[in-house]
Short mmCIF file of C-alpha atoms and ligand atoms in Angstrom, two decimals:
data_model
loop_
_atom_site.label_atom_id
_atom_site.label_comp_id
_atom_site.label_asym_id
_atom_site.label_seq_id
_atom_site.Cartn_x
_atom_site.Cartn_y
_atom_site.Cartn_z
CA UNK A 72 -8.49 -12.80 -16.87
CA UNK A 73 -6.19 -13.63 -14.17
CA UNK A 74 -3.15 -15.75 -15.73
CA UNK A 75 -2.46 -18.90 -14.12
CA UNK A 76 0.88 -19.67 -13.36
CA UNK A 77 1.27 -23.48 -12.97
CA UNK A 78 4.33 -25.20 -10.52
CA UNK A 79 5.32 -27.00 -13.58
CA UNK A 80 5.53 -23.86 -15.67
CA UNK A 81 7.41 -22.15 -12.52
CA UNK A 82 9.71 -25.05 -11.84
CA UNK A 83 10.68 -25.78 -15.46
CA UNK A 84 12.75 -22.57 -15.30
CA UNK A 85 14.75 -23.56 -12.73
CA UNK A 86 16.02 -26.66 -11.05
CA UNK A 87 13.67 -27.28 -8.29
CA UNK A 88 14.97 -26.27 -5.15
CA UNK A 89 14.00 -29.67 -3.48
CA UNK A 90 12.68 -27.58 -0.73
CA UNK A 91 12.88 -29.61 3.19
CA UNK A 92 13.07 -28.33 6.60
CA UNK A 93 16.53 -29.90 7.38
CA UNK A 94 17.95 -27.77 3.93
CA UNK A 95 16.62 -24.81 5.95
CA UNK A 96 18.70 -25.72 9.10
CA UNK A 97 22.02 -26.52 6.57
CA UNK A 98 21.68 -24.00 4.12
CA UNK A 99 19.58 -20.91 5.95
CA UNK A 100 21.09 -18.28 3.79
CA UNK A 101 19.70 -18.78 0.67
CA UNK A 102 16.13 -21.00 1.63
CA UNK A 103 14.21 -17.68 1.58
CA UNK A 104 15.15 -16.49 -1.89
CA UNK A 105 15.32 -19.61 -3.11
CA UNK A 106 11.20 -19.60 -1.90
CA UNK A 107 10.74 -16.12 -3.53
CA UNK A 108 12.00 -17.13 -6.65
CA UNK A 109 9.85 -20.02 -6.67
CA UNK A 110 6.84 -18.25 -6.04
CA UNK A 111 7.55 -14.87 -7.85
CA UNK A 112 9.53 -15.39 -10.67
CA UNK A 113 8.08 -16.02 -13.81
CA UNK A 114 10.23 -14.50 -16.29
CA UNK A 115 12.73 -12.19 -16.46
CA UNK A 116 10.78 -9.69 -17.87
CA UNK A 117 8.41 -9.64 -14.85
CA UNK A 118 8.29 -6.66 -13.22
CA UNK A 119 9.04 -7.97 -9.81
CA UNK A 120 12.82 -8.69 -10.67
CA UNK A 121 15.01 -11.13 -12.15
CA UNK A 122 16.20 -13.21 -9.23
CA UNK A 123 19.61 -13.93 -8.54
CA UNK A 124 21.10 -16.58 -7.17
CA UNK A 125 20.59 -16.10 -3.55
CA UNK A 126 24.46 -17.09 -2.24
CA UNK A 127 26.56 -16.03 -5.02
CA UNK A 128 27.36 -12.23 -6.22
CA UNK A 129 25.53 -11.43 -9.05
CA UNK A 130 28.41 -11.12 -11.35
CA UNK A 131 28.98 -14.85 -11.17
CA UNK A 132 25.70 -15.74 -11.06
CA UNK A 133 23.31 -13.48 -13.41
CA UNK A 134 23.50 -14.96 -17.12
CA UNK A 135 24.44 -12.39 -19.86
CA UNK A 136 20.92 -12.36 -21.28
CA UNK A 137 19.70 -10.66 -17.34
CA UNK A 138 19.68 -6.76 -18.60
CA UNK A 139 19.36 -4.50 -14.71
CA UNK A 140 16.72 -3.01 -14.27
CA UNK A 141 18.84 -0.05 -13.41
CA UNK A 142 22.14 0.64 -12.23
CA UNK A 143 21.14 2.49 -9.20
CA UNK A 144 18.85 1.50 -6.27
CA UNK A 145 17.58 2.84 -2.96
CA UNK A 146 18.15 1.08 0.24
CA UNK A 147 15.63 2.36 3.46
CA UNK A 148 16.58 1.15 6.49
CA UNK A 149 14.16 1.08 9.46
CA UNK A 150 14.83 0.23 13.05
CA UNK A 151 11.45 -1.39 14.44
CA UNK A 152 9.30 0.87 16.29
CA UNK A 153 9.07 0.66 20.40
CA UNK A 154 8.39 -2.61 21.20
CA UNK A 155 6.79 -3.58 25.18
CA UNK A 156 10.47 -4.58 26.27
CA UNK A 157 11.48 -1.08 25.43
CA UNK A 158 8.87 0.52 27.04
CA UNK A 159 9.57 -1.36 29.92
CA UNK A 160 13.51 -0.48 29.24
CA UNK A 161 14.01 -4.42 29.48
CA UNK A 162 17.14 -6.47 27.38
CA UNK A 163 15.28 -7.90 24.65
CA UNK A 164 17.75 -9.34 22.21
CA UNK A 165 16.17 -12.32 20.32
CA UNK A 166 12.94 -13.02 22.26
CA UNK A 167 9.93 -12.18 20.51
CA UNK A 168 8.13 -8.72 21.69
CA UNK A 169 5.37 -6.85 19.50
CA UNK A 170 5.31 -2.92 19.50
CA UNK A 171 3.30 -0.87 22.00
CA UNK A 172 0.75 1.16 19.89
CA UNK A 173 3.79 4.28 20.35
CA UNK A 174 5.76 1.78 18.50
CA UNK A 175 2.58 1.34 15.99
CA UNK A 176 2.47 4.68 15.76
CA UNK A 177 6.21 5.26 14.67
CA UNK A 178 6.10 2.43 12.27
CA UNK A 179 3.45 4.18 10.66
CA UNK A 180 5.30 7.79 10.39
CA UNK A 181 8.47 5.78 9.17
CA UNK A 182 5.79 4.62 6.31
CA UNK A 183 4.74 8.57 5.57
CA UNK A 184 8.32 9.37 5.75
CA UNK A 185 9.01 6.50 2.74
CA UNK A 186 5.82 6.44 0.97
CA UNK A 187 6.83 8.25 -2.17
CA UNK A 188 10.42 6.15 -2.24
CA UNK A 189 10.11 3.07 -4.58
CA UNK A 190 10.35 -0.40 -2.75
CA UNK A 191 10.58 -3.38 -4.70
CA UNK A 192 11.54 -6.39 -1.97
CA UNK A 193 11.45 -6.31 1.82
CA UNK A 194 13.71 -7.73 4.25
CA UNK A 195 13.06 -8.00 7.84
CA UNK A 196 13.91 -10.24 10.93
CA UNK A 197 12.26 -13.14 11.96
CA UNK A 198 11.17 -11.10 15.08
CA UNK A 199 7.57 -9.51 14.73
CA UNK A 200 8.30 -6.12 15.86
CA UNK A 201 10.88 -5.79 12.88
CA UNK A 202 8.36 -7.53 10.54
CA UNK A 203 4.93 -5.44 11.99
CA UNK A 204 7.10 -2.19 11.59
CA UNK A 205 7.27 -3.09 7.76
CA UNK A 206 3.95 -4.21 7.15
CA UNK A 207 2.56 -1.02 9.01
CA UNK A 208 5.11 1.40 7.26
CA UNK A 209 3.91 -0.53 4.03
CA UNK A 210 0.09 0.80 4.77
CA UNK A 211 1.69 3.92 3.50
CA UNK A 212 3.18 3.69 0.68
CA UNK A 213 1.95 5.64 -1.94
CA UNK A 214 2.56 2.70 -4.57
CA UNK A 215 -0.30 0.35 -2.61
CA UNK A 216 1.27 -2.70 -3.28
CA UNK A 217 0.30 -5.55 -0.57
CA UNK A 218 3.73 -6.97 1.15
CA UNK A 219 3.34 -10.63 1.44
CA UNK A 220 5.62 -12.75 3.70
CA UNK A 221 6.98 -15.94 2.14
CA UNK A 222 6.70 -18.76 3.59
CA UNK A 223 9.64 -21.30 4.13
CA UNK A 224 8.74 -23.72 6.95
CA UNK A 225 7.67 -26.24 4.60
CA UNK A 226 7.37 -27.52 1.38
CA UNK A 227 3.38 -27.29 2.04
CA UNK A 228 3.44 -23.80 3.52
CA UNK A 229 5.04 -22.61 0.51
CA UNK A 230 2.90 -24.63 -2.31
CA UNK A 231 -0.06 -23.61 -0.14
CA UNK A 232 1.01 -19.72 -0.55
CA UNK A 233 1.35 -19.72 -4.03
CA UNK A 234 0.37 -16.91 -6.18
CA UNK A 235 -1.83 -17.89 -9.27
CA UNK A 236 -2.08 -14.39 -10.76
CA UNK A 237 0.40 -12.90 -12.40
CA UNK A 238 -1.53 -9.34 -12.05
CA UNK A 239 -1.95 -10.01 -8.75
CA UNK A 240 1.87 -10.86 -8.12
CA UNK A 241 2.58 -7.56 -9.60
CA UNK A 242 0.58 -5.61 -7.05
CA UNK A 243 2.84 -7.37 -4.47
CA UNK A 244 6.14 -6.85 -2.41
CA UNK A 245 7.62 -10.04 -1.33
CA UNK A 246 8.73 -10.01 2.35
CA UNK A 247 11.65 -12.03 3.15
CA UNK A 248 12.32 -12.68 6.66
CA UNK A 249 15.60 -13.71 7.66
CA UNK A 250 16.81 -15.01 11.12
CA UNK A 251 20.39 -13.47 10.43
CA UNK A 252 18.70 -9.85 10.61
CA UNK A 253 17.24 -10.28 14.29
CA UNK A 254 18.18 -8.23 16.88
CA UNK A 255 22.05 -9.74 18.58
CA UNK A 256 21.45 -12.19 21.02
CA UNK A 257 21.46 -10.74 24.53
CA UNK A 258 22.48 -14.00 26.31
CA UNK A 259 21.87 -13.65 29.78
CA UNK A 260 20.95 -10.21 29.94
CA UNK A 261 17.52 -11.08 27.68
CA UNK A 262 14.88 -9.96 30.34
CA UNK A 263 16.95 -7.85 32.51
CA UNK A 264 15.94 -4.31 33.51
CA UNK A 265 19.21 -2.45 31.85
CA UNK A 266 18.99 0.26 34.58
CA UNK A 267 19.32 -2.59 37.50
CA UNK A 268 21.53 -4.15 35.47
CA UNK A 269 23.86 -1.01 35.53
CA UNK A 270 23.15 -0.90 39.58
CA UNK A 271 24.45 -4.37 39.63
CA UNK A 272 27.40 -4.77 37.47
CA UNK A 273 28.47 -0.71 37.00
CA UNK A 274 27.57 1.31 34.12
CA UNK A 275 30.91 1.25 32.51
CA UNK A 276 30.79 -2.60 32.11
CA UNK A 277 26.55 -2.16 31.12
CA UNK A 278 27.82 0.08 28.16
CA UNK A 279 30.58 -2.24 27.07
CA UNK A 280 28.07 -4.92 27.21
CA UNK A 281 25.70 -2.85 24.78
CA UNK A 282 27.71 -0.68 22.47
CA UNK A 283 31.80 -1.77 22.62
CA UNK A 284 32.29 -4.09 19.13
CA UNK A 285 34.09 -6.69 20.46
CA UNK A 286 32.69 -7.67 23.78
CA UNK A 287 29.72 -9.98 24.29
CA UNK A 288 27.53 -9.54 26.78
CA UNK A 289 27.57 -13.01 29.23
CA UNK A 290 26.51 -16.01 26.94
CA UNK A 291 25.28 -13.57 24.31
CA UNK A 292 26.51 -11.90 21.05
CA UNK A 293 28.94 -9.48 20.66
CA UNK A 294 28.11 -6.49 17.55
CA UNK A 295 31.23 -8.54 16.31
CA UNK A 296 28.86 -11.76 16.19
CA UNK A 297 26.01 -10.33 15.03
CA UNK A 298 27.64 -8.65 12.22
CA UNK A 299 29.18 -11.90 10.80
CA UNK A 300 25.92 -13.29 10.36
CA UNK A 301 23.61 -9.65 9.68
CA UNK A 302 26.07 -8.67 7.00
CA UNK A 303 27.01 -12.00 5.42
CA UNK A 304 23.49 -12.57 4.88
CA UNK A 305 23.42 -8.29 3.53
CA UNK A 306 25.77 -8.99 1.11
CA UNK A 307 24.72 -12.52 0.08
CA UNK A 308 21.19 -11.60 -0.78
CA UNK A 309 20.66 -7.93 -0.68
CA UNK A 310 23.29 -6.54 -2.29
CA UNK A 311 22.96 -8.31 -5.12
CA UNK A 312 19.05 -7.52 -5.20
CA UNK A 313 20.35 -3.83 -5.70
CA UNK A 314 22.77 -4.28 -7.30
CA UNK A 315 20.22 -5.58 -9.92
CA UNK A 316 18.68 -2.11 -9.46
CA UNK A 317 15.88 -3.69 -7.48
CA UNK A 318 14.73 -0.98 -4.29
CA UNK A 319 14.77 -2.44 -0.98
CA UNK A 320 13.60 -1.86 2.20
CA UNK A 321 14.97 -3.53 5.53
CA UNK A 322 13.03 -3.51 8.63
CA UNK A 323 15.52 -4.82 11.57
CA UNK A 324 17.04 -3.78 14.93
CA UNK A 325 19.08 -1.32 16.51
CA UNK A 326 22.11 -3.64 16.75
CA UNK A 327 22.21 -6.03 13.69
CA UNK A 328 21.04 -2.59 11.63
CA UNK A 329 24.49 -0.66 13.40
CA UNK A 330 26.03 -3.59 12.02
CA UNK A 331 25.05 -2.95 8.76
CA UNK A 332 25.81 0.57 8.72
CA UNK A 333 29.18 -0.33 10.11
CA UNK A 334 29.63 -1.76 7.09
CA UNK A 335 27.81 0.34 4.31
CA UNK A 336 29.54 3.69 5.93
CA UNK A 337 33.14 1.67 6.56
CA UNK A 338 33.06 2.66 9.88
CA UNK A 339 35.48 1.65 12.24
CA UNK A 340 34.88 -0.64 15.70
CA UNK A 341 35.48 2.43 17.41
CA UNK A 342 33.57 4.67 15.66
CA UNK A 343 30.00 2.16 15.78
CA UNK A 344 30.31 2.30 19.38
CA UNK A 345 28.98 6.00 19.50
CA UNK A 346 26.26 4.83 16.80
CA UNK A 347 22.82 5.17 18.41
CA UNK A 348 19.55 4.62 16.08
CA UNK A 349 15.97 5.69 17.33
CA UNK A 350 13.06 3.25 16.80
CA UNK A 351 10.77 3.86 13.58
CA UNK A 352 13.72 5.84 12.41
CA UNK A 353 14.26 5.21 8.28
CA UNK A 354 17.63 6.29 7.01
CA UNK A 355 17.98 6.11 3.15
CA UNK A 356 21.22 5.31 0.77
CA UNK A 357 21.40 5.49 -2.93
CA UNK A 358 23.48 2.44 -4.46
CA UNK A 359 25.04 3.12 -7.57
CA UNK A 360 28.19 1.99 -8.92
CA UNK A 361 28.76 -0.38 -6.11
CA UNK A 362 28.79 2.13 -3.49
CA UNK A 363 26.49 3.45 -0.90
CA UNK A 364 25.62 6.84 -0.56
CA UNK A 365 24.17 7.63 2.89
CA UNK A 366 21.12 10.34 2.49
CA UNK A 367 20.08 10.78 5.93
CA UNK A 368 16.55 10.19 7.09
CA UNK A 369 13.32 11.45 4.79
CA UNK A 370 11.93 13.91 6.84
CA UNK A 371 8.43 13.84 5.20
CA UNK A 372 6.61 12.29 2.09
CA UNK A 373 6.71 15.63 0.57
CA UNK A 374 10.37 16.80 1.42
CA UNK A 375 11.91 18.10 -1.29
CA UNK A 376 15.32 17.21 -0.36
CA UNK A 377 14.99 13.29 -0.94
CA UNK A 378 13.81 13.49 -4.40
CA UNK A 379 16.50 16.26 -5.95
CA UNK A 380 19.46 13.29 -4.70
CA UNK A 381 18.65 11.15 -7.71
CA UNK A 382 16.68 11.72 -11.23
CA UNK A 383 15.34 8.30 -10.95
CA UNK A 384 13.85 9.22 -7.33
CA UNK A 385 12.28 12.39 -8.82
CA UNK A 386 10.86 10.18 -11.89
CA UNK A 387 9.53 7.64 -9.20
CA UNK A 388 8.04 10.24 -7.10
CA UNK A 389 6.27 12.11 -10.60
CA UNK A 390 4.64 9.06 -11.67
CA UNK A 391 3.16 8.13 -8.33
CA UNK A 392 1.72 11.91 -8.53
CA UNK A 393 0.57 11.66 -12.06
CA UNK A 394 -0.97 7.86 -11.42
CA UNK A 395 -2.35 8.98 -8.28
CA UNK A 396 -3.53 12.32 -8.82
O1 2PG B 657 17.52 -4.69 24.28
C1 2PG B 657 17.80 -4.75 23.29
O2 2PG B 657 17.36 -5.54 22.26
C2 2PG B 657 18.51 -3.63 22.47
C3 2PG B 657 17.57 -3.09 21.62
O3 2PG B 657 16.42 -2.65 22.25
O4 2PG B 657 19.01 -2.74 23.56
P1 2PG B 657 20.43 -1.69 23.51
O5 2PG B 657 19.88 -0.68 23.15
O6 2PG B 657 21.07 -2.35 24.23
O7 2PG B 657 20.81 -2.06 22.30
#
């Protein structure tokens, strides 16, 4: 029989988040995970995760009694599949454009490539192209868990989307959508054709707007400004989960991911200018001993190399093979 977990049972374990829309505006960083805590955290032993205080680092916030799930975690980054504006070669930025059919296929292909790699938690931007990519990719995952977007737009949305079965919750993967992972805001370039813009302002100028670290496009964000919110979000909300041993998938955008990769790989502002990410390409990192180790892009679900990276990945895959065959 399904376990019914009452709202009271959940809130009795932690102070009420007193969620209000205005809190979202004031404290956008911590609301989504507070919500996840409310919806998904039942007890410290639940398989989904002990959830950390979202704003502070784990060392400051995890009570001593919490045992880490693992001292290693995988991190997968995926740039969204091709969007309708990528296809038209338009500057997109924060305009919320869906995937093309090719983008859908890329997301599914990315899902196949990561189908044997563990995912406990998904972060996406608030834009549909990243969310479609994450969801489509997860249709291919061999764990067959259901990704569920957590809604924090109102207290009602939070309460009304509550899951009352612990078993069902175990078969779910929380998806947290965060605007901080959105594409860099492209200012007055949004909606303009990239080629025509280069003809009008010059190739060099447009290249600087698109790839330099410090120079913002007109009324838009530079990569540096994008990094300020995307990397801060990563450090405050995602890294603590990895430190705890949760495996994370991030589906986001060319520039928000470039800024995160710059942080993970310790690239200089010069080096990042030549970093290009293809649509729908998954990249794997292992987080261990507080370090990120880049492990490239899994080529296919059966590629031996990926599973040789760590014992934990190999064991996870073996478990899937045993359970599913
Ligand atoms: O238009 C955009 O939002 C981005 C990503 O597609 O373009 P660029 O390659 O210039 O960063």
